[in-house]
Amino acid sequence: VDLESPEEMEEEIPVVICAAAGRMGAAVAAISSIYSNTEASVLFYIVGLKTTIPHIRKWIENSKLKEIKFKVVEFNPMVLKGKIRQDASRPELLQPLNFVRFYLPLLIQKHEKVIYLDDDVIVQGDIQELYDTKLAPGHAAAFSDDCDLPSTHEMIRSVGMQNTYMGFLDYRKQAIRDLGISPSTCSFNPGVIVANMTEWKHQRITKQLEKWMQRNVEENLYSSTLGGGVATSPMLIVFHGKYSSINPMWHIRHLGWSPDARYSEQFLQEAKLLHWNGRYKPWDYPSVHTDLWENWFIPDPSGKFKLTRPDS
């Protein structure tokens, strides 16, 4: 008899997703897509601010999502006090929940391995596959590289996207130059993370990230950059050369960069995870490939959250 190794035993897959005011439909679509495409046992950690938690809880409990296993976790934005520089150009990037990914071990207790997902994604593959991403010894996280997909290159050129460190960090600043990281180094996108909590705590990743947030408040190292990389930039610094790779099909992104940049339908069919990072979100108008997103959307039973459509 072939006895399963402990690793192959049924284990619960913890998935962290934020539910932000005004964007709750995003979290709902993401959760519904994950739940519908896997046989695995998923435990959703839904992170919100005190004011938004009752709304998301009601939405889940009064829809077909009532079957899911979930925990609602309140994030206290006070932990960010003094660590964020106000950036007038894109205030939405300073939402406290953007920084939840910095604090994973504080939100999640008993799991060794955790998946963090931005709210503007949908999952078309089996989340078990993403969870099985191998992390090299000594790595606290795995991300998807920004130079990994030929088809994304055309998109990047067409809408002038950032895919190197130079797009996020201000290389005129001494503190950045002192890091010794070439400006042409490929960046990664922290909207999809597979993280190892033991390594994260051991390397005190949260403390390191906070240090760079504080330095940015004092020295403006990255907030004025194009990428809007307030949450990305500290991660690029802290994880430079110390992360494993996620299969690129598990993070097809830039769907929100422009209202007219489109991927081929066939490519999107094969994608395991789609990410509408950028300004043009699939619950708003204009936006691309909204049909793929709307497949998974579940209307708000309270009627507070509504999709913006050209005919609405």
Coordinates of N, CA and C in Angstrom, one line a residue, residues 15-17 30 34 101 104 114-123 127 129-131 133 135 140-146 148 188-195 200 232 235 239 243-254 272-277:
V15 N -6.5 31.4 2.2 CA -6.4 32.5 1.2 C -6.9 33.8 1.8
V16 N -6.0 34.8 1.7 CA -6.3 36.1 2.3 C -6.7 37.0 1.2
I17 N -7.9 37.7 1.4 CA -8.4 38.7 0.4 C -9.0 39.8 1.2
A30 N -13.8 37.3 -6.6 CA -12.6 36.6 -6.4 C -12.8 35.3 -5.6
I34 N -12.6 31.3 -6.9 CA -11.7 30.3 -6.3 C -12.5 29.1 -5.9
R101 N -1.0 42.9 3.1 CA 0.0 41.9 2.8 C 1.3 42.0 3.5
L104 N 0.9 39.7 7.2 CA 0.3 38.4 7.1 C 0.4 37.6 8.4
V114 N 0.6 30.3 3.1 CA -0.5 31.2 2.9 C -0.6 31.8 1.5
I115 N -1.7 31.9 0.9 CA -1.9 32.6 -0.4 C -2.5 34.0 -0.1
Y116 N -1.9 35.1 -0.6 CA -2.5 36.4 -0.5 C -2.9 36.8 -2.0
L117 N -4.1 37.3 -2.1 CA -4.6 37.7 -3.5 C -5.2 39.1 -3.4
D118 N -4.8 40.0 -4.4 CA -5.5 41.3 -4.5 C -7.0 41.0 -4.8
D119 N -7.8 42.0 -4.5 CA -9.3 41.8 -4.7 C -9.7 41.8 -6.2
D120 N -8.9 42.4 -7.0 CA -9.2 42.6 -8.4 C -8.7 41.5 -9.3
V121 N -8.8 40.2 -8.8 CA -8.4 39.0 -9.5 C -9.6 38.1 -9.6
I122 N -9.6 37.2 -10.6 CA -10.4 36.1 -10.6 C -9.5 34.9 -10.9
V123 N -9.9 33.7 -10.3 CA -9.1 32.5 -10.5 C -9.9 31.5 -11.4
I127 N -7.0 26.4 -7.3 CA -6.1 27.1 -6.3 C -5.1 26.2 -5.7
E129 N -3.2 24.2 -7.2 CA -2.0 24.3 -8.0 C -1.1 25.4 -7.6
L130 N -1.7 26.6 -7.3 CA -1.0 27.8 -6.8 C -0.4 27.5 -5.5
Y131 N -1.2 26.9 -4.6 CA -0.8 26.6 -3.3 C 0.5 25.6 -3.3
T133 N 2.9 25.7 -5.2 CA 4.1 26.4 -5.7 C 5.3 26.1 -4.7
L135 N 8.6 26.8 -2.7 CA 9.4 27.9 -2.3 C 10.8 27.3 -2.0
A140 N 10.9 33.5 1.8 CA 9.6 33.8 2.6 C 8.4 33.9 1.6
A141 N 8.7 34.1 0.3 CA 7.5 34.3 -0.6 C 7.9 34.0 -2.0
A142 N 6.8 33.7 -2.8 CA 7.0 33.5 -4.2 C 6.1 34.6 -4.9
F143 N 6.6 35.1 -6.0 CA 5.8 36.1 -6.8 C 6.0 35.8 -8.3
S144 N 5.2 36.5 -9.1 CA 5.4 36.3 -10.5 C 6.2 37.5 -11.1
D145 N 7.2 37.1 -11.9 CA 8.1 38.2 -12.4 C 7.4 39.0 -13.5
D146 N 7.8 40.2 -13.6 CA 7.2 41.1 -14.6 C 7.9 41.0 -16.0
D148 N 8.2 37.8 -17.4 CA 8.2 36.4 -17.7 C 7.3 36.0 -18.9
F188 N 8.5 42.6 -9.7 CA 7.5 41.5 -9.6 C 6.2 42.2 -9.1
N189 N 5.1 41.5 -9.2 CA 3.9 42.1 -8.8 C 3.3 41.4 -7.6
P190 N 3.2 42.1 -6.4 CA 2.8 41.5 -5.2 C 1.3 41.3 -5.0
G191 N 0.6 41.3 -6.1 CA -0.9 41.1 -6.0 C -1.2 39.6 -5.9
V192 N -0.3 38.7 -6.1 CA -0.5 37.3 -5.9 C 0.8 36.8 -5.2
I193 N 0.6 36.3 -4.0 CA 1.8 35.9 -3.2 C 1.5 34.5 -2.6
V194 N 2.5 33.7 -2.7 CA 2.5 32.4 -1.9 C 3.6 32.6 -0.8
A195 N 3.2 32.6 0.4 CA 4.2 33.0 1.5 C 4.4 31.9 2.5
W200 N 9.0 34.1 7.0 CA 8.6 35.5 7.1 C 8.9 36.0 8.5
T232 N 4.0 48.2 -3.4 CA 4.9 47.4 -4.2 C 6.4 47.7 -3.9
M235 N 8.3 46.1 -1.0 CA 8.4 44.6 -1.2 C 9.5 44.4 -2.2
F239 N 12.4 42.0 -0.8 CA 12.5 40.6 -1.4 C 13.5 40.5 -2.6
Y243 N 13.3 35.6 -3.6 CA 11.9 35.1 -3.7 C 11.9 34.0 -4.8
S244 N 10.9 33.1 -4.6 CA 10.7 32.0 -5.6 C 9.7 32.5 -6.7
S245 N 9.6 31.7 -7.7 CA 8.7 32.2 -8.8 C 7.4 31.4 -8.9
I246 N 6.3 32.2 -9.1 CA 5.0 31.6 -9.4 C 4.9 31.4 -10.9
N247 N 4.3 30.3 -11.3 CA 4.1 30.0 -12.7 C 3.4 31.2 -13.3
P248 N 3.9 31.8 -14.4 CA 3.4 33.0 -15.0 C 1.9 32.9 -15.4
M249 N 1.4 31.7 -15.7 CA 0.0 31.6 -16.0 C -0.9 31.8 -14.8
W250 N -0.3 31.8 -13.6 CA -1.0 32.0 -12.4 C -1.0 33.5 -12.0
H251 N -0.6 34.3 -12.9 CA -0.7 35.8 -12.7 C -0.7 36.6 -14.0
I252 N -1.8 36.5 -14.7 CA -1.9 37.3 -15.9 C -2.5 38.6 -15.6
R253 N -1.6 39.6 -15.7 CA -2.0 40.9 -15.2 C -2.1 42.0 -16.2
H254 N -2.2 43.2 -15.7 CA -2.3 44.5 -16.5 C -3.7 44.5 -17.2
K272 N -4.7 30.9 -15.7 CA -5.2 30.4 -14.4 C -5.8 31.5 -13.5
L273 N -5.2 32.7 -13.6 CA -5.6 33.8 -12.8 C -5.5 35.1 -13.5
L274 N -6.5 35.9 -13.5 CA -6.5 37.2 -14.2 C -6.5 38.3 -13.2
H275 N -5.7 39.3 -13.5 CA -5.6 40.4 -12.5 C -5.8 41.8 -13.2
W276 N -6.8 42.5 -12.8 CA -7.1 43.8 -13.4 C -6.4 44.9 -12.7
N277 N -5.1 44.8 -12.5 CA -4.3 45.8 -11.9 C -4.3 47.1 -12.8

